[in-house]
C-alpha atoms as a printed R data frame, in Angstrom:
    type eleno elety resid chain resno       x       y       z
1   ATOM     1    CA   MET     A     1   0.000   0.000   0.000
2   ATOM     2    CA   CYS     A     2   2.856   2.334   0.845
3   ATOM     3    CA   GLU     A     3   4.554   1.448  -2.445
4   ATOM     4    CA   ALA     A     4   1.347   2.074  -4.394
5   ATOM     5    CA   MET     A     5   0.722   5.444  -2.796
6   ATOM     6    CA   SER     A     6   4.194   7.005  -2.750
7   ATOM     7    CA   GLU     A     7   6.746   4.340  -3.733
8   ATOM     8    CA   CYS     A     8   7.593   4.433  -0.006
9   ATOM     9    CA   LYS     A     9   9.861   7.421  -0.603
10  ATOM    10    CA   GLN     A    10  11.525   8.398   2.639
11  ATOM    11    CA   GLY     A    11  11.021  12.024   3.558
12  ATOM    12    CA   THR     A    12   7.613  12.321   1.878
13  ATOM    13    CA   GLN     A    13   5.852  15.059   3.831
14  ATOM    14    CA   CYS     A    14   2.590  16.977   3.369
15  ATOM    15    CA   GLU     A    15   1.385  18.062  -0.057
16  ATOM    16    CA   GLY     A    16  -1.990  19.756  -0.195
17  ATOM    17    CA   ASP     A    17  -4.389  17.855   2.042
18  ATOM    18    CA   VAL     A    18  -2.411  14.588   2.216
19  ATOM    19    CA   CYS     A    19   0.667  13.672   4.238
20  ATOM    20    CA   GLY     A    20   3.318  10.988   4.456
21  ATOM    21    CA   LEU     A    21   4.141   7.690   2.788
22  ATOM    22    CA   PHE     A    22   0.502   6.599   2.797
23  ATOM    23    CA   ARG     A    23  -0.794   9.993   1.495
24  ATOM    24    CA   MET     A    24  -3.165  10.265   4.418
25  ATOM    25    CA   THR     A    25  -5.772  12.987   4.983
26  ATOM    26    CA   TRP     A    26  -6.750  14.477   8.329
27  ATOM    27    CA   SER     A    27 -10.179  12.800   8.064
28  ATOM    28    CA   TYR     A    28  -8.564   9.394   7.463
29  ATOM    29    CA   TRP     A    29  -6.332   9.884  10.488
30  ATOM    30    CA   ALA     A    30  -9.313  10.948  12.614
31  ATOM    31    CA   ASP     A    31 -11.342   7.921  11.491
32  ATOM    32    CA   SER     A    32  -8.423   5.659  12.406
33  ATOM    33    CA   GLY     A    33  -8.612   6.712  16.049
34  ATOM    34    CA   LYS     A    34  -6.150   9.622  15.970
35  ATOM    35    CA   PRO     A    35  -2.942   7.773  16.872
36  ATOM    36    CA   THR     A    36  -0.104  10.107  17.795
37  ATOM    37    CA   LEU     A    37   3.669  10.115  17.816
38  ATOM    38    CA   ASN     A    38   5.490   9.887  21.150
39  ATOM    39    CA   GLY     A    39   2.360  10.476  23.215
40  ATOM    40    CA   GLU     A    40   1.463  13.815  21.617
41  ATOM    41    CA   ALA     A    41  -2.073  14.913  22.491
42  ATOM    42    CA   PRO     A    42  -4.537  14.152  19.645
43  ATOM    43    CA   THR     A    43  -5.872  17.697  20.011
44  ATOM    44    CA   SER     A    44  -2.465  19.198  19.230
45  ATOM    45    CA   PRO     A    45  -2.464  21.127  15.936
46  ATOM    46    CA   THR     A    46   0.599  19.163  14.815
47  ATOM    47    CA   ALA     A    47  -0.592  15.686  15.883
48  ATOM    48    CA   TYR     A    48  -2.022  14.641  12.508
49  ATOM    49    CA   ALA     A    49   0.949  15.712  10.381
50  ATOM    50    CA   ASN     A    50   3.505  14.348  12.835
51  ATOM    51    CA   CYS     A    51   1.804  10.964  12.804
52  ATOM    52    CA   ALA     A    52   1.131  10.789   9.068
53  ATOM    53    CA   ASN     A    53   4.741  11.725   8.280
54  ATOM    54    CA   ASP     A    54   6.162   9.059  10.605
55  ATOM    55    CA   PRO     A    55   6.188   5.574   8.996
56  ATOM    56    CA   TYR     A    56   5.330   3.700  12.186
57  ATOM    57    CA   CYS     A    57   2.592   6.015  13.411
58  ATOM    58    CA   ALA     A    58   1.137   6.169   9.900
59  ATOM    59    CA   ALA     A    59   1.086   2.360   9.748
60  ATOM    60    CA   THR     A    60  -0.761   2.337  13.077
61  ATOM    61    CA   ALA     A    61  -3.308   4.710  11.556
62  ATOM    62    CA   VAL     A    62  -3.762   2.429   8.543
63  ATOM    63    CA   GLN     A    63  -4.311  -0.527  10.869
64  ATOM    64    CA   GLY     A    64  -6.873   1.432  12.856
65  ATOM    65    CA   TYR     A    65  -8.687   2.510   9.709
66  ATOM    66    CA   MET     A    66  -8.835  -1.040   8.365
67  ATOM    67    CA   GLY     A    67  -9.972  -2.328  11.737
68  ATOM    68    CA   ARG     A    68 -12.907   0.040  11.479
69  ATOM    69    CA   PHE     A    69 -13.792  -0.221   7.782
70  ATOM    70    CA   GLY     A    70 -12.326  -3.541   6.584
71  ATOM    71    CA   LYS     A    71 -14.697  -5.449   4.295
72  ATOM    72    CA   ASP     A    72 -14.801  -7.599   1.165
73  ATOM    73    CA   CYS     A    73 -14.734  -4.958  -1.570
74  ATOM    74    CA   ASN     A    74 -14.401  -7.185  -4.625
75  ATOM    75    CA   GLY     A    75 -16.799  -9.931  -3.570
76  ATOM    76    CA   ASP     A    76 -14.274 -12.759  -3.677
77  ATOM    77    CA   GLY     A    77 -15.262 -14.045  -0.251
78  ATOM    78    CA   ALA     A    78 -12.134 -12.877   1.551
79  ATOM    79    CA   ILE     A    79 -10.914  -9.649   3.112
80  ATOM    80    CA   ASP     A    80  -7.363  -9.327   1.869
81  ATOM    81    CA   CYS     A    81  -4.712  -6.856   0.775
82  ATOM    82    CA   ARG     A    82  -6.544  -5.845  -2.403
83  ATOM    83    CA   ASP     A    83  -9.590  -4.938  -0.321
84  ATOM    84    CA   PHE     A    84  -7.451  -2.927   2.081
85  ATOM    85    CA   MET     A    85  -5.811  -1.095  -0.815
86  ATOM    86    CA   SER     A    86  -9.208  -0.191  -2.268
87  ATOM    87    CA   ILE     A    87 -10.492   0.984   1.109
88  ATOM    88    CA   HIS     A    88  -7.345   3.002   1.690
89  ATOM    89    CA   TYR     A    89  -7.583   4.813  -1.627
90  ATOM    90    CA   LEU     A    90 -11.367   5.064  -2.094
91  ATOM    91    CA   GLY     A    91 -12.288   5.552   1.558
92  ATOM    92    CA   GLY     A    92 -14.216   3.503   4.066
93  ATOM    93    CA   TRP     A    93 -17.499   5.395   4.101
94  ATOM    94    CA   GLY     A    94 -18.647   4.707   0.538
95  ATOM    95    CA   SER     A    95 -18.302   1.906  -1.984
96  ATOM    96    CA   CYS     A    96 -14.830   0.406  -2.144
97  ATOM    97    CA   ASN     A    97 -15.530  -1.568  -5.309
98  ATOM    98    CA   GLY     A    98 -14.234   1.109  -7.686
99  ATOM    99    CA   GLN     A    99 -11.088   1.065  -9.792
100 ATOM   100    CA   LEU     A   100  -7.776   2.421  -8.610
101 ATOM   101    CA   PRO     A   101  -6.002   4.899 -10.904
102 ATOM   102    CA   PRO     A   102  -3.574   3.147 -13.295
103 ATOM   103    CA   LEU     A   103  -0.478   4.492 -11.528
104 ATOM   104    CA   GLN     A   104  -1.437   3.199  -8.085
105 ATOM   105    CA   SER     A   105  -2.932  -0.005  -9.470
106 ATOM   106    CA   GLY     A   106   0.205  -0.725 -11.496
107 ATOM   107    CA   ARG     A   107   2.524  -0.251  -8.532
108 ATOM   108    CA   PHE     A   108   0.311  -2.361  -6.291
109 ATOM   109    CA   GLU     A   109  -0.013  -5.263  -8.709
110 ATOM   110    CA   GLN     A   110   3.705  -5.223  -9.486
111 ATOM   111    CA   LEU     A   111   4.477  -5.563  -5.804
112 ATOM   112    CA   LYS     A   112   1.820  -8.253  -5.294
113 ATOM   113    CA   SER     A   113   3.482 -10.299  -8.033
114 ATOM   114    CA   LYS     A   114   6.667 -10.272  -5.933
115 ATOM   115    CA   GLU     A   115   5.091 -11.375  -2.681
116 ATOM   116    CA   ASN     A   116   7.383 -12.539   0.075
117 ATOM   117    CA   HIS     A   117   8.097 -16.272   0.204
118 ATOM   118    CA   GLY     A   118  10.496 -17.493   2.859
119 ATOM   119    CA   PRO     A   119  11.067 -17.882   6.584
120 ATOM   120    CA   VAL     A   120  11.287 -14.131   7.311
121 ATOM   121    CA   SER     A   121   7.999 -12.239   7.642
122 ATOM   122    CA   ASP     A   122   7.359  -8.947   5.863
123 ATOM   123    CA   ILE     A   123   7.398  -7.106   9.189
124 ATOM   124    CA   CYS     A   124  10.712  -8.675  10.169
125 ATOM   125    CA   LEU     A   125  12.231  -7.801   6.788
126 ATOM   126    CA   ALA     A   126  11.060  -4.216   7.260
127 ATOM   127    CA   CYS     A   127  12.714  -4.004  10.680
128 ATOM   128    CA   MET     A   128  15.953  -5.538   9.410
129 ATOM   129    CA   CYS     A   129  15.978  -2.990   6.606
130 ATOM   130    CA   GLU     A   130  15.274  -0.200   9.097
131 ATOM   131    CA   ALA     A   131  18.118  -1.371  11.315
132 ATOM   132    CA   MET     A   132  20.642  -1.516   8.493
133 ATOM   133    CA   THR     A   133  19.907   1.667   6.536
134 ATOM   134    CA   GLU     A   134  16.614   3.145   7.767
135 ATOM   135    CA   CYS     A   135  15.240   1.631   4.529
136 ATOM   136    CA   ASN     A   136  16.809   4.425   2.516
137 ATOM   137    CA   HIS     A   137  16.061   3.407  -1.072
138 ATOM   138    CA   GLU     A   138  18.587   5.937  -2.389
139 ATOM   139    CA   ILE     A   139  21.490   3.860  -1.036
140 ATOM   140    CA   ASN     A   140  23.529   2.081  -3.691
141 ATOM   141    CA   CYS     A   141  26.913   0.467  -3.016
142 ATOM   142    CA   GLU     A   142  29.307   1.671  -0.335
143 ATOM   143    CA   GLY     A   143  32.508  -0.328  -0.355
144 ATOM   144    CA   ALA     A   144  31.699  -4.044  -0.305
145 ATOM   145    CA   TYR     A   145  28.081  -3.565   0.775
146 ATOM   146    CA   CYS     A   146  25.082  -2.623  -1.340
147 ATOM   147    CA   GLY     A   147  21.469  -1.610  -0.962
148 ATOM   148    CA   ILE     A   148  18.980  -1.188   1.852
149 ATOM   149    CA   PHE     A   149  20.091  -4.429   3.561
150 ATOM   150    CA   LYS     A   150  23.856  -3.728   3.118
151 ATOM   151    CA   ILE     A   151  24.458  -7.057   1.379
152 ATOM   152    CA   SER     A   152  27.907  -8.278   0.315
153 ATOM   153    CA   ILE     A   153  28.614 -10.408  -2.740
154 ATOM   154    CA   THR     A   154  29.496 -13.322  -0.426
155 ATOM   155    CA   TYR     A   155  26.122 -13.007   1.307
156 ATOM   156    CA   TRP     A   156  24.375 -12.865  -2.088
157 ATOM   157    CA   THR     A   157  26.279 -15.946  -3.256
158 ATOM   158    CA   ASP     A   158  25.282 -17.850  -0.114
159 ATOM   159    CA   ALA     A   159  21.682 -16.825  -0.847
160 ATOM   160    CA   SER     A   160  21.899 -18.687  -4.210
161 ATOM   161    CA   LYS     A   161  22.522 -15.586  -6.345
162 ATOM   162    CA   PRO     A   162  18.988 -14.280  -6.936
163 ATOM   163    CA   THR     A   163  18.654 -11.786  -9.791
164 ATOM   164    CA   VAL     A   164  16.246  -8.995 -10.669
165 ATOM   165    CA   ASP     A   165  13.242 -10.550 -12.430
166 ATOM   166    CA   GLY     A   166  15.250 -13.767 -12.803
167 ATOM   167    CA   GLU     A   167  17.460 -12.265 -15.515
168 ATOM   168    CA   GLN     A   168  21.179 -13.055 -15.512
169 ATOM   169    CA   SER     A   169  24.055 -11.260 -17.196
170 ATOM   170    CA   THR     A   170  27.554 -12.535 -17.874
171 ATOM   171    CA   SER     A   171  28.872 -10.769 -14.774
172 ATOM   172    CA   ASP     A   172  28.283 -11.922 -11.203
173 ATOM   173    CA   ILE     A   173  29.335  -8.504  -9.931
174 ATOM   174    CA   SER     A   174  26.729  -6.772 -12.078
175 ATOM   175    CA   ASP     A   175  24.024  -9.262 -11.095
176 ATOM   176    CA   PHE     A   176  24.917  -8.849  -7.422
177 ATOM   177    CA   GLU     A   177  24.847  -5.047  -7.485
178 ATOM   178    CA   ASN     A   178  21.586  -4.963  -9.439
179 ATOM   179    CA   CYS     A   179  19.962  -7.370  -6.995
180 ATOM   180    CA   ALA     A   180  21.278  -5.815  -3.793
181 ATOM   181    CA   THR     A   181  20.121  -2.339  -4.848
182 ATOM   182    CA   ASP     A   182  16.650  -3.584  -5.841
183 ATOM   183    CA   ALA     A   183  14.435  -3.796  -2.752
184 ATOM   184    CA   TYR     A   184  12.537  -6.892  -3.886
185 ATOM   185    CA   CYS     A   185  15.540  -8.858  -5.099
186 ATOM   186    CA   ALA     A   186  17.476  -7.914  -1.961
187 ATOM   187    CA   GLY     A   187  14.592  -9.185   0.154
188 ATOM   188    CA   LYS     A   188  14.729 -12.440  -1.792
189 ATOM   189    CA   ALA     A   189  18.447 -12.675  -1.023
190 ATOM   190    CA   VAL     A   190  17.753 -12.247   2.691
191 ATOM   191    CA   GLN     A   191  15.153 -15.012   2.503
192 ATOM   192    CA   GLY     A   192  17.587 -17.310   0.726
193 ATOM   193    CA   TYR     A   193  20.329 -16.599   3.238
194 ATOM   194    CA   MET     A   194  18.064 -17.293   6.198
195 ATOM   195    CA   ALA     A   195  16.712 -20.461   4.605
196 ATOM   196    CA   LYS     A   196  20.302 -21.690   4.381
197 ATOM   197    CA   PHE     A   197  21.629 -20.675   7.780
198 ATOM   198    CA   ALA     A   198  18.726 -20.157  10.201
199 ATOM   199    CA   LYS     A   199  17.298 -23.671  10.304
200 ATOM   200    CA   ASP     A   200  19.989 -25.022  12.617
201 ATOM   201    CA   ILE     A   201  20.842 -21.850  14.517
202 ATOM   202    CA   ASN     A   202  19.256 -20.295  17.586
203 ATOM   203    CA   CYS     A   203  21.040 -17.040  18.337
204 ATOM   204    CA   ASN     A   204  19.158 -15.770  21.377
205 ATOM   205    CA   GLY     A   205  18.296 -18.997  23.207
206 ATOM   206    CA   SER     A   206  14.591 -19.060  22.329
207 ATOM   207    CA   SER     A   207  12.877 -22.290  21.309
208 ATOM   208    CA   GLU     A   208  12.905 -21.466  17.594
209 ATOM   209    CA   ALA     A   209  14.388 -18.961  15.159
210 ATOM   210    CA   ASP     A   210  12.694 -15.577  15.353
211 ATOM   211    CA   CYS     A   211  13.229 -12.087  13.994
212 ATOM   212    CA   ARG     A   212  16.008 -11.301  16.464
213 ATOM   213    CA   ASP     A   213  17.831 -14.424  15.301
214 ATOM   214    CA   TYR     A   214  17.438 -13.358  11.672
215 ATOM   215    CA   MET     A   215  18.732  -9.870  12.456
216 ATOM   216    CA   ARG     A   216  21.832 -11.223  14.196
217 ATOM   217    CA   LEU     A   217  22.461 -13.735  11.425
218 ATOM   218    CA   HIS     A   218  22.120 -10.982   8.868
219 ATOM   219    CA   TYR     A   219  24.565  -8.664  10.609
220 ATOM   220    CA   ASN     A   220  27.090 -11.164  11.995
221 ATOM   221    CA   GLY     A   221  26.909 -13.730   9.206
222 ATOM   222    CA   GLY     A   222  25.765 -17.318   9.081
223 ATOM   223    CA   ARG     A   223  29.240 -18.713   9.610
224 ATOM   224    CA   SER     A   224  29.992 -16.562  12.649
225 ATOM   225    CA   ALA     A   225  28.817 -16.560  16.247
226 ATOM   226    CA   CYS     A   226  25.376 -15.113  15.691
227 ATOM   227    CA   ASN     A   227  24.833 -14.556  19.418
228 ATOM   228    CA   ALA     A   228  27.199 -11.576  19.258
229 ATOM   229    CA   SER     A   229  25.536  -8.277  20.077
230 ATOM   230    CA   LEU     A   230  24.534  -5.798  17.410
231 ATOM   231    CA   PRO     A   231  26.190  -2.372  17.355
232 ATOM   232    CA   GLN     A   232  24.119   0.152  19.280
233 ATOM   233    CA   PRO     A   233  22.781   2.148  16.286
234 ATOM   234    CA   GLN     A   234  21.489  -0.965  14.531
235 ATOM   235    CA   LYS     A   235  20.163  -2.485  17.740
236 ATOM   236    CA   LYS     A   236  18.309   0.692  18.691
237 ATOM   237    CA   ARG     A   237  16.655   1.045  15.279
238 ATOM   238    CA   PHE     A   238  15.736  -2.645  15.195
239 ATOM   239    CA   GLU     A   239  14.230  -2.746  18.678
240 ATOM   240    CA   ASN     A   240  12.327   0.476  18.100
241 ATOM   241    CA   CYS     A   241  10.914  -0.946  14.877
242 ATOM   242    CA   ILE     A   242   9.671  -4.208  16.347
243 ATOM   243    CA   LYS     A   243   8.212  -2.312  19.292
244 ATOM   244    CA   GLN     A   244   6.392   0.164  17.044
245 ATOM   245    CA   LEU     A   245   5.052  -2.593  14.807
246 ATOM   246    CA   ALA     A   246   4.088  -4.759  17.805
247 ATOM   247    CA   PHE     A   247   6.120  -7.632  16.402
């Protein structure tokens, strides 16, 4: 939904009567229950914009809105992501069975075709991305590491060398850089890496691999001692993310 509305561009603020990554109006925010950032009073004149412009608070607003208005818009017998997208764009008060504009529909369907398949949930992937780079999609390669997950070519190789749209060139380096700097292909690499290394590893002593295990494996590497602590900046961003998203 974020991708469809704004391509999830970090730093998207208010334009006209909509704000943030989800292009949210004041009325939408109010109907969602008026969540606020850092305990700000809902009656504050800045509460709406501060929430809508913050990815976590805005996501809470979307959840609240869908909790109130969620329904089967397309009559397929299920309430799913397509219904939520229609409700988000068309509004919860009227009919949600209309067509999305081609731009938003195209982005949404493209992303749906690349749905996440693997041991790591979408929420966990989002928090890993946040921990590594604050999900800054403008990041390319810096030294040996590339993209929003800061993946190395060794990591990508261990993940079975996924490529963008399954297309391969004659250069592993080119394929690696293209994949690592593409959010969807990079996510696929993370899934492949965790599928290889997480099944026999328990980093934090819990009964089964969880998001904290995946984060430590990602940062420390599958061949290292994954129970090593994360650096403070990454740990702080990661823990804040899973707290905000109630993971």
